[in-house]
Tab-separated table of C-alpha atoms in Angstrom:
chain	number	residue	atom	x	y	z
N	1	MET	CA	90.513	58.255	106.872
N	2	ASP	CA	86.868	58.934	105.414
N	3	LYS	CA	83.011	57.646	106.158
N	4	GLN	CA	84.041	55.086	103.940
N	5	GLY	CA	86.971	53.465	105.710
N	6	LYS	CA	89.657	54.515	103.343
N	7	LYS	CA	93.485	55.156	104.468
N	8	LYS	CA	94.814	58.199	102.996
N	9	THR	CA	96.454	56.303	99.774
N	10	GLY	CA	92.557	55.600	98.721
N	11	GLU	CA	93.076	52.198	98.940
N	12	VAL	CA	90.581	50.388	101.111
N	13	LYS	CA	91.758	48.459	103.700
N	14	TRP	CA	92.608	45.136	103.990
N	15	SER	CA	89.023	43.136	105.172
N	16	GLY	CA	90.918	42.084	108.890
N	17	SER	CA	93.981	40.532	110.436
N	18	LEU	CA	93.315	37.631	107.949
N	19	GLY	CA	93.756	39.372	104.950
N	20	PHE	CA	97.286	40.732	106.009
N	21	ILE	CA	98.349	37.967	107.045
N	22	MET	CA	98.019	35.749	103.698
N	23	ALA	CA	99.365	38.474	102.068
N	24	ALA	CA	102.454	39.312	104.162
N	25	ALA	CA	103.572	35.427	104.797
N	26	GLY	CA	102.430	35.467	100.965
N	27	SER	CA	105.318	38.134	100.456
N	28	ALA	CA	107.279	36.326	102.769
N	29	VAL	CA	106.803	32.800	101.362
N	30	GLY	CA	108.711	33.125	98.395
N	31	MET	CA	110.698	30.142	95.935
N	32	GLY	CA	114.017	30.668	98.440
N	33	ASN	CA	111.642	28.061	101.535
N	34	LEU	CA	111.644	26.120	98.960
N	35	TRP	CA	115.330	25.060	98.532
N	36	ARG	CA	117.747	27.181	100.106
N	37	PHE	CA	116.233	25.915	103.933
N	38	PRO	CA	116.412	22.772	103.804
N	39	MET	CA	119.735	22.912	102.082
N	40	LEU	CA	121.157	24.917	104.734
N	41	VAL	CA	119.260	22.355	107.326
N	42	GLY	CA	121.336	20.134	106.002
N	43	GLU	CA	124.712	21.390	105.425
N	44	ASN	CA	124.665	22.592	109.073
N	45	GLY	CA	123.834	20.059	111.315
N	46	GLY	CA	120.536	19.144	110.296
N	47	GLY	CA	117.279	19.494	113.646
N	48	ALA	CA	120.646	21.616	115.873
N	49	PHE	CA	119.980	24.856	112.512
N	50	VAL	CA	115.864	24.000	112.792
N	51	LEU	CA	116.551	25.485	116.559
N	52	ILE	CA	119.014	28.332	115.377
N	53	TYR	CA	116.844	29.112	113.268
N	54	LEU	CA	113.683	29.276	114.923
N	55	ILE	CA	115.694	31.396	117.444
N	56	CYS	CA	116.662	33.746	114.914
N	57	ILE	CA	112.565	33.921	113.685
N	58	VAL	CA	111.861	34.686	117.773
N	59	LEU	CA	114.774	37.389	118.268
N	60	VAL	CA	115.157	38.683	114.553
N	61	GLY	CA	112.563	38.000	112.136
N	62	ILE	CA	109.140	38.611	114.562
N	63	PRO	CA	110.885	42.102	115.676
N	64	MET	CA	111.853	43.425	112.298
N	65	ILE	CA	108.048	42.505	111.334
N	66	ILE	CA	106.819	44.547	113.830
N	67	ALA	CA	109.078	47.509	113.047
N	68	GLU	CA	108.210	47.822	109.029
N	69	VAL	CA	104.522	47.417	110.103
N	70	THR	CA	104.589	49.694	112.642
N	71	ILE	CA	106.105	52.222	109.980
N	72	GLY	CA	102.716	51.330	107.104
N	73	ARG	CA	100.525	51.775	109.504
N	74	ALA	CA	101.540	54.850	111.520
N	75	GLY	CA	102.761	56.629	108.177
N	76	GLY	CA	99.567	55.392	106.912
N	77	LYS	CA	101.014	55.346	103.035
N	78	ASP	CA	103.154	53.880	100.674
N	79	ALA	CA	107.340	53.046	102.012
N	80	PHE	CA	108.254	56.647	100.705
N	81	GLY	CA	105.013	58.642	101.876
N	82	SER	CA	104.589	56.385	105.332
N	83	TYR	CA	108.662	57.202	106.052
N	84	ARG	CA	108.213	60.809	105.040
N	85	ALA	CA	104.992	61.515	106.657
N	86	LEU	CA	106.374	60.310	110.254
N	87	ASN	CA	110.137	62.162	109.541
N	88	PRO	CA	110.392	64.248	106.316
N	89	LYS	CA	114.401	63.901	106.100
N	90	TRP	CA	113.858	59.867	106.035
N	91	GLY	CA	111.899	59.966	102.414
N	92	GLY	CA	114.732	58.485	101.183
N	93	VAL	CA	114.394	55.048	102.734
N	94	GLY	CA	110.878	54.896	101.400
N	95	ILE	CA	112.769	54.890	97.675
N	96	LEU	CA	115.608	52.321	98.428
N	97	ALA	CA	112.658	49.873	99.144
N	98	VAL	CA	110.793	51.874	96.099
N	99	ILE	CA	114.305	50.633	94.182
N	100	THR	CA	114.976	47.494	95.605
N	101	SER	CA	111.508	45.822	94.598
N	102	PHE	CA	111.773	47.338	92.262
N	103	ILE	CA	114.748	45.455	90.627
N	104	GLY	CA	113.377	42.479	92.865
N	105	LEU	CA	109.904	42.073	90.201
N	106	SER	CA	112.339	42.921	87.170
N	107	TYR	CA	114.887	39.386	87.693
N	108	TYR	CA	112.546	36.860	90.621
N	109	SER	CA	109.604	37.548	87.373
N	110	VAL	CA	112.115	35.352	85.030
N	111	LEU	CA	111.711	32.521	87.812
N	112	GLY	CA	108.209	32.850	88.049
N	113	GLY	CA	108.301	32.603	84.131
N	114	TRP	CA	109.823	29.065	84.577
N	115	VAL	CA	107.942	27.907	86.749
N	116	ILE	CA	105.209	28.257	84.356
N	117	ARG	CA	107.377	27.015	82.271
N	118	TYR	CA	107.907	23.436	84.217
N	119	ILE	CA	104.369	23.389	84.963
N	120	PHE	CA	103.971	21.888	81.507
N	121	SER	CA	107.152	20.213	80.829
N	122	SER	CA	105.940	17.958	84.167
N	123	ALA	CA	102.245	17.209	83.343
N	124	THR	CA	104.416	15.507	79.224
N	125	ASN	CA	107.453	14.800	81.192
N	126	ALA	CA	109.914	16.715	78.702
N	127	SER	CA	111.931	17.816	81.740
N	128	LYS	CA	112.580	14.385	82.851
N	129	ASP	CA	116.592	14.967	81.818
N	130	GLY	CA	117.184	17.928	84.127
N	131	ALA	CA	119.518	19.919	83.184
N	132	ALA	CA	119.910	18.956	79.320
N	133	PHE	CA	116.159	20.208	79.164
N	134	PHE	CA	117.375	23.415	80.946
N	135	ALA	CA	120.155	23.978	79.465
N	136	ASP	CA	117.468	23.944	76.203
N	137	PHE	CA	115.195	26.443	77.635
N	138	THR	CA	117.481	29.007	78.726
N	139	ALA	CA	119.041	29.082	75.557
N	140	ASP	CA	115.584	30.005	73.867
N	141	THR	CA	115.102	33.202	74.756
N	142	GLY	CA	111.626	33.660	72.654
N	143	SER	CA	109.807	30.626	74.973
N	144	GLN	CA	111.891	32.395	78.169
N	145	ILE	CA	110.866	36.059	77.384
N	146	PHE	CA	107.362	34.594	75.977
N	147	TYR	CA	106.881	32.977	79.407
N	148	TYR	CA	108.768	36.115	81.622
N	149	VAL	CA	105.755	38.632	80.254
N	150	ILE	CA	103.338	36.127	81.061
N	151	PHE	CA	104.369	35.867	84.831
N	152	MET	CA	104.414	39.799	84.522
N	153	ILE	CA	101.023	40.059	83.137
N	154	LEU	CA	99.277	37.507	85.976
N	155	THR	CA	101.458	40.151	88.996
N	156	VAL	CA	100.439	42.985	87.746
N	157	PHE	CA	96.295	42.005	86.778
N	158	ILE	CA	95.897	40.746	90.069
N	159	VAL	CA	97.252	43.853	91.471
N	160	ALA	CA	95.260	46.577	89.664
N	161	ARG	CA	92.173	44.876	91.059
N	162	GLY	CA	93.056	46.457	94.043
N	163	VAL	CA	93.661	45.962	97.673
N	164	GLN	CA	90.732	43.226	98.435
N	165	LYS	CA	89.796	42.211	94.939
N	166	GLY	CA	92.707	42.144	94.208
N	167	ILE	CA	95.789	41.161	96.218
N	168	GLU	CA	93.470	39.858	99.467
N	169	LYS	CA	91.194	37.976	97.346
N	170	ALA	CA	94.290	36.081	95.150
N	171	CYS	CA	96.499	36.051	98.650
N	172	LYS	CA	93.372	33.681	100.614
N	173	VAL	CA	93.215	31.164	97.593
N	174	MET	CA	96.986	30.871	96.593
N	175	MET	CA	97.856	30.457	100.512
N	176	PRO	CA	95.932	27.453	101.373
N	177	LEU	CA	96.486	25.901	98.024
N	178	LEU	CA	100.150	26.151	98.421
N	179	LEU	CA	99.697	24.663	101.978
N	180	VAL	CA	97.440	22.007	100.340
N	181	CYS	CA	99.629	21.164	97.738
N	182	ILE	CA	103.465	20.894	99.666
N	183	ILE	CA	101.671	18.508	102.119
N	184	VAL	CA	100.654	16.261	99.269
N	185	VAL	CA	104.751	16.236	98.181
N	186	ALA	CA	105.698	15.783	101.539
N	187	ILE	CA	103.283	12.704	101.862
N	188	ARG	CA	104.499	11.698	98.188
N	189	SER	CA	107.897	11.990	98.891
N	190	CYS	CA	108.628	10.436	102.494
N	191	THR	CA	106.571	7.190	101.910
N	192	LEU	CA	109.148	7.261	98.941
N	193	PRO	CA	111.575	3.515	99.570
N	194	GLY	CA	115.075	4.447	100.544
N	195	ALA	CA	112.716	8.468	101.349
N	196	GLY	CA	113.963	7.868	105.750
N	197	ALA	CA	118.115	8.254	104.986
N	198	GLY	CA	116.541	11.950	103.744
N	199	ILE	CA	114.003	12.775	107.132
N	200	GLU	CA	117.590	11.622	109.206
N	201	PHE	CA	119.578	14.264	107.043
N	202	PHE	CA	116.734	16.341	107.575
N	203	LEU	CA	116.225	15.904	111.374
N	204	LYS	CA	118.959	14.589	113.136
N	205	PRO	CA	121.112	16.802	114.948
N	206	ASP	CA	124.823	16.738	114.053
N	207	PHE	CA	126.347	19.414	116.596
N	208	SER	CA	129.861	18.725	114.754
N	209	LYS	CA	128.597	20.969	111.969
N	210	LEU	CA	127.630	23.811	114.047
N	211	THR	CA	130.571	27.055	113.104
N	212	PRO	CA	129.938	30.656	113.411
N	213	GLY	CA	128.882	29.739	109.324
N	214	ALA	CA	125.418	27.829	110.871
N	215	PHE	CA	124.723	30.764	112.612
N	216	LEU	CA	125.611	33.436	110.982
N	217	GLY	CA	123.373	31.496	107.602
N	218	ALA	CA	120.333	30.699	110.196
N	219	LEU	CA	119.784	34.713	110.346
N	220	GLY	CA	120.975	35.636	107.032
N	221	GLN	CA	117.675	33.088	106.087
N	222	VAL	CA	115.084	34.235	108.625
N	223	PHE	CA	116.232	37.962	107.066
N	224	PHE	CA	115.916	36.634	103.051
N	225	SER	CA	112.722	34.609	103.482
N	226	LEU	CA	110.769	37.493	104.899
N	227	SER	CA	111.831	39.925	102.661
N	228	LEU	CA	112.395	42.367	105.539
N	229	GLY	CA	113.922	45.669	104.475
N	230	THR	CA	111.778	45.883	100.290
N	231	GLY	CA	109.142	47.601	101.184
N	232	ALA	CA	106.584	45.163	101.121
N	233	THR	CA	105.457	44.918	104.667
N	234	ILE	CA	105.588	48.321	105.386
N	235	THR	CA	102.918	48.964	102.743
N	236	TYR	CA	100.693	45.565	103.518
N	237	GLY	CA	100.701	47.873	107.048
N	238	ALA	CA	99.364	51.389	105.755
N	239	TYR	CA	96.497	48.563	104.867
N	240	LEU	CA	95.890	46.840	108.713
N	241	GLY	CA	93.550	48.664	110.828
N	242	LYS	CA	93.915	50.566	114.085
N	243	ASP	CA	92.022	47.661	115.455
N	244	GLN	CA	94.296	44.851	114.245
N	245	LYS	CA	97.145	43.784	117.039
N	246	ILE	CA	100.441	44.332	114.759
N	247	THR	CA	102.339	41.718	117.672
N	248	ASN	CA	99.424	38.817	116.852
N	249	SER	CA	100.245	39.245	113.195
N	250	ALA	CA	103.623	38.990	113.384
N	251	CYS	CA	104.150	36.065	115.290
N	252	CYS	CA	101.480	34.736	112.227
N	253	ILE	CA	103.216	35.411	108.869
N	254	ALA	CA	106.751	34.012	110.981
N	255	GLY	CA	105.146	31.153	111.827
N	256	CYS	CA	102.854	30.421	108.590
N	257	ASP	CA	106.422	30.944	106.538
N	258	THR	CA	108.458	28.979	109.067
N	259	LEU	CA	105.782	26.375	108.720
N	260	VAL	CA	105.776	26.098	104.692
N	261	ALA	CA	110.031	26.249	104.916
N	262	MET	CA	109.558	23.623	106.868
N	263	LEU	CA	107.538	21.274	105.094
N	264	ALA	CA	109.601	22.075	101.767
N	265	GLY	CA	112.120	19.835	103.843
N	266	PHE	CA	109.656	17.017	103.772
N	267	ALA	CA	108.641	17.408	99.964
N	268	ILE	CA	112.095	17.840	98.710
N	269	LEU	CA	114.674	16.604	100.038
N	270	PRO	CA	113.444	12.790	101.310
N	271	ALA	CA	113.214	12.279	97.110
N	272	VAL	CA	116.159	13.226	96.284
N	273	PHE	CA	117.653	10.605	98.357
N	274	ALA	CA	115.444	8.248	97.869
N	275	PHE	CA	116.905	8.962	93.782
N	276	GLY	CA	120.346	9.353	95.152
N	277	PHE	CA	120.461	13.371	94.132
N	278	ASP	CA	122.777	15.704	95.270
N	279	PRO	CA	120.984	17.744	97.839
N	280	GLU	CA	123.007	20.587	98.551
N	281	SER	CA	123.036	21.271	94.578
N	282	GLY	CA	121.755	24.960	95.453
N	283	PRO	CA	118.767	26.606	93.386
N	284	SER	CA	119.931	24.062	90.694
N	285	LEU	CA	118.047	21.825	92.445
N	286	MET	CA	114.266	22.465	91.255
N	287	PHE	CA	114.838	23.155	88.383
N	288	GLN	CA	117.447	20.346	87.553
N	289	THR	CA	117.224	17.755	90.391
N	290	LEU	CA	113.704	17.805	91.367
N	291	PRO	CA	111.825	17.403	87.949
N	292	THR	CA	114.606	14.476	87.095
N	293	VAL	CA	113.117	12.835	90.639
N	294	PHE	CA	109.644	13.939	89.729
N	295	GLY	CA	110.463	11.732	85.763
N	296	GLU	CA	112.486	8.572	87.898
N	297	MET	CA	108.952	8.709	89.906
N	298	PRO	CA	106.000	7.127	89.934
N	299	GLY	CA	103.062	8.839	89.479
N	300	GLY	CA	105.509	12.046	89.431
N	301	GLN	CA	104.343	13.884	86.732
N	302	ILE	CA	101.113	14.609	88.812
N	303	PHE	CA	103.486	15.504	91.102
N	304	GLY	CA	105.872	17.203	89.779
N	305	VAL	CA	103.071	19.492	88.139
N	306	ILE	CA	101.218	20.081	92.278
N	307	PHE	CA	104.895	20.690	92.925
N	308	PHE	CA	105.416	24.026	90.614
N	309	ILE	CA	101.603	24.858	90.964
N	310	LEU	CA	102.755	25.260	93.996
N	311	VAL	CA	106.284	26.793	93.572
N	312	LEU	CA	104.028	28.944	90.944
N	313	PHE	CA	101.888	30.243	93.829
N	314	ALA	CA	105.017	31.282	96.294
N	315	ALA	CA	106.472	32.954	92.904
N	316	ALA	CA	102.760	35.208	93.164
N	317	THR	CA	102.565	35.682	96.279
N	318	THR	CA	105.601	37.151	96.459
N	319	SER	CA	105.883	39.151	93.478
N	320	ILE	CA	102.340	40.631	94.356
N	321	ALA	CA	104.105	42.395	97.059
N	322	PHE	CA	107.317	43.729	95.637
N	323	LEU	CA	104.733	45.526	92.944
N	324	GLU	CA	102.602	46.736	95.107
N	325	VAL	CA	105.124	48.660	96.904
N	326	VAL	CA	105.686	50.124	93.163
N	327	VAL	CA	102.528	50.534	92.373
N	328	SER	CA	101.253	52.537	95.782
N	329	PHE	CA	104.127	55.505	95.742
N	330	ALA	CA	102.577	55.599	92.236
N	331	MET	CA	99.927	56.550	93.089
N	332	ASN	CA	100.510	58.729	95.713
N	333	THR	CA	103.432	60.019	94.385
N	334	PHE	CA	102.390	60.805	90.539
N	335	LYS	CA	97.748	60.801	91.505
N	336	LEU	CA	97.296	57.773	89.048
N	337	SER	CA	95.153	55.249	88.991
N	338	ARG	CA	95.569	51.956	90.578
N	339	ALA	CA	95.025	50.178	87.215
N	340	LYS	CA	97.432	53.190	85.312
N	341	ALA	CA	99.941	52.321	87.971
N	342	SER	CA	99.562	48.666	88.009
N	343	VAL	CA	99.904	48.380	84.338
N	344	ILE	CA	102.929	51.738	83.791
N	345	SER	CA	104.464	49.455	86.549
N	346	GLY	CA	104.170	46.424	85.494
N	347	ILE	CA	105.870	47.861	81.929
N	348	LEU	CA	108.444	48.993	82.611
N	349	ILE	CA	109.507	46.795	85.275
N	350	SER	CA	109.489	43.959	82.757
N	351	ILE	CA	111.481	45.853	80.475
N	352	ALA	CA	114.476	46.320	83.199
N	353	GLY	CA	113.738	42.658	83.471
N	354	ILE	CA	114.428	42.040	79.832
N	355	PRO	CA	118.895	41.673	80.687
N	356	SER	CA	118.294	39.356	82.981
N	357	VAL	CA	116.392	37.152	80.917
N	358	LEU	CA	118.941	37.500	78.641
N	359	SER	CA	121.957	36.802	80.906
N	360	PHE	CA	120.851	32.937	80.841
N	361	GLY	CA	121.310	32.773	76.630
N	362	LEU	CA	122.142	35.661	73.920
N	363	TRP	CA	124.185	38.156	76.701
N	364	SER	CA	125.609	34.887	78.967
N	365	ASP	CA	128.931	35.925	78.614
N	366	ILE	CA	128.420	39.750	79.359
N	367	LYS	CA	129.989	40.427	82.992
N	368	ILE	CA	129.881	42.783	85.220
N	369	ALA	CA	132.046	42.251	88.502
N	370	GLY	CA	131.681	38.642	87.463
N	371	LYS	CA	128.349	38.729	87.478
N	372	GLY	CA	125.605	38.188	84.668
N	373	PHE	CA	122.633	40.894	85.133
N	374	PHE	CA	121.386	38.305	86.688
N	375	ASP	CA	123.335	37.519	89.013
N	376	LEU	CA	124.716	40.865	89.693
N	377	ALA	CA	120.371	41.779	90.089
N	378	ASP	CA	119.891	39.317	92.603
N	379	HIS	CA	123.099	40.066	94.382
N	380	LEU	CA	122.608	43.987	95.123
N	381	VAL	CA	118.973	43.537	96.264
N	382	SER	CA	119.405	40.862	98.865
N	383	ASN	CA	123.120	41.389	99.796
N	384	VAL	CA	123.110	45.162	99.639
N	385	SER	CA	119.961	47.073	99.235
N	386	LEU	CA	117.502	44.786	101.886
N	387	PRO	CA	120.161	45.029	104.632
N	388	ILE	CA	120.640	48.377	104.938
N	389	GLY	CA	117.140	48.822	104.312
N	390	ALA	CA	116.633	46.734	107.876
N	391	ILE	CA	119.344	48.487	109.481
N	392	LEU	CA	118.459	51.919	108.345
N	393	ALA	CA	114.597	51.074	109.889
N	394	CYS	CA	115.443	50.319	112.922
N	395	VAL	CA	118.110	53.119	113.778
N	396	PHE	CA	114.368	55.171	112.761
N	397	ILE	CA	112.145	53.590	114.908
N	398	GLY	CA	115.042	53.533	117.802
N	399	TRP	CA	116.617	56.526	117.490
N	400	VAL	CA	114.552	59.181	115.183
N	401	TRP	CA	110.582	58.419	115.466
N	402	LYS	CA	111.660	57.059	118.860
N	403	THR	CA	109.889	53.411	119.796
N	404	GLN	CA	107.398	55.620	122.601
N	405	ASN	CA	106.331	56.260	119.664
N	406	ALA	CA	106.819	53.142	118.091
N	407	VAL	CA	105.080	50.943	120.934
N	408	LYS	CA	102.159	53.588	120.921
N	409	GLU	CA	101.409	53.028	117.502
N	410	ILE	CA	101.718	49.151	118.330
N	411	THR	CA	99.183	49.606	120.900
N	412	ASN	CA	96.337	51.404	119.683
N	413	ASP	CA	97.382	53.842	122.436
N	414	GLY	CA	97.656	51.344	124.830
N	415	LYS	CA	94.197	49.432	123.950
N	416	ASN	CA	96.763	46.714	122.698
N	417	PRO	CA	99.158	45.421	125.028
N	418	PHE	CA	101.997	44.467	125.025
N	419	LYS	CA	103.806	43.616	127.670
N	420	LEU	CA	107.159	42.538	125.713
N	421	ALA	CA	107.736	46.467	124.708
N	422	PRO	CA	110.445	46.744	126.306
N	423	ILE	CA	112.245	43.636	125.029
N	424	TRP	CA	111.428	44.485	121.219
N	425	SER	CA	112.996	48.547	121.936
N	426	VAL	CA	116.170	47.194	122.789
N	427	LEU	CA	116.273	44.835	120.055
N	428	VAL	CA	115.586	47.743	117.768
N	429	LYS	CA	117.361	49.909	118.937
N	430	PHE	CA	120.818	47.779	119.943
N	431	VAL	CA	120.684	44.506	118.923
N	432	LEU	CA	119.401	44.452	115.598
N	433	PRO	CA	121.078	46.951	113.819
N	434	ILE	CA	124.337	44.964	114.513
N	435	LEU	CA	122.924	41.455	113.749
N	436	ILE	CA	121.444	43.057	110.543
N	437	GLY	CA	124.703	44.908	109.916
N	438	ILE	CA	126.804	41.034	110.302
N	439	ILE	CA	124.433	40.285	107.425
N	440	PHE	CA	125.147	43.178	105.332
N	441	VAL	CA	129.306	42.868	106.128
N	442	THR	CA	129.377	39.441	105.176
N	443	SER	CA	127.603	38.756	102.021
N	444	SER	CA	127.893	42.129	99.956
N	445	GLY	CA	131.478	42.032	99.621
N	446	VAL	CA	132.410	45.203	101.824
N	447	LEU	CA	135.684	42.978	103.368
N	448	ASP	CA	136.931	42.031	99.775
N	449	ILE	CA	137.220	45.323	99.123
N	450	PHE	CA	139.803	45.674	101.828
N	451	GLY	CA	141.347	42.428	100.762
């Protein structure tokens, strides 16, 4: 670190713990929190599933956040550079993270573009027809590409401004506003006639629905919700000062992510039940069912706009994290300025995402392994590369770099006590690789290969 307090990357570090927490929580809080968690709760025993989810957050989520932040802060560079700085033979794991974020942003931005479109359509109530509006919009290639590019430009602009002036400043604004928006929508949703059925569906424990699949669903939701394995937490950790407590920050990040997921349940399910829609309709819940709900709700245009603004904030904070992984790698590897790295990365990712855009229109009939381009990219990132990256992170800390060195970094040479270090070390070395391995085997399609 030089006289001006800059990291090895040449970047100014976070201004403090709050900036890091807001940015890292933003990378975790995404669109999956807003539809997938409430759906899983309803499918798997309501309050009983919530209890299991919270246990998984403690046993898997927080320990993995600690692990990835520690790698980043110790290495002091991007995901690739941090791994290589700690062990030159392990740089490839960082490359996997960069590729994951590159592909992830290429298709995630398609959804981000949809959200921008739905903000405007909600204001005019044009999307109240739900499925029909969605079909017409996704069939309009020009419109899809336009909003896709707008979302990418927004992401590139923020990242190009730097760590403090861009990412941190944006997340400090968007994350509080996201919470305000979701609370407003949740209050309106819970006060609708007939909302009680949705609240009961969300919270009432039904232990008869607790199957092994429910436990696996909770574990998977924790893992994917926190974006573990993307390299974002490692990259953000590189900008964290030595005096900042990693353990406290990890708990706050996991807590923010869980809070948003719970609020999403109160914002979505009561409204869905109040108007008699299917709460288990998956991703279509956000872009087909909810617009119809808002269209029928008194004051629905206003609350529809508020809802999709909060979704935009959730999407943007995640896309910023994806792009930062790629940009920081480009800056360190190719010695580019942040502005050039941001623009070039943004252009390349935008080009790579065009097939995902077209998979809902002109190229909807083209399938690879039975999947369109969008679904294939999502499968490769969510079900293959994320769990592999997380498993390798655990192996690296537990068996290559060694947990004692990691604990030394976490505690800042003993200045920040970590009383649970022995338990954390056992989790990282033995428990987490097995649990994440189960996620990989069951979600990647490996079992299908063997019949």
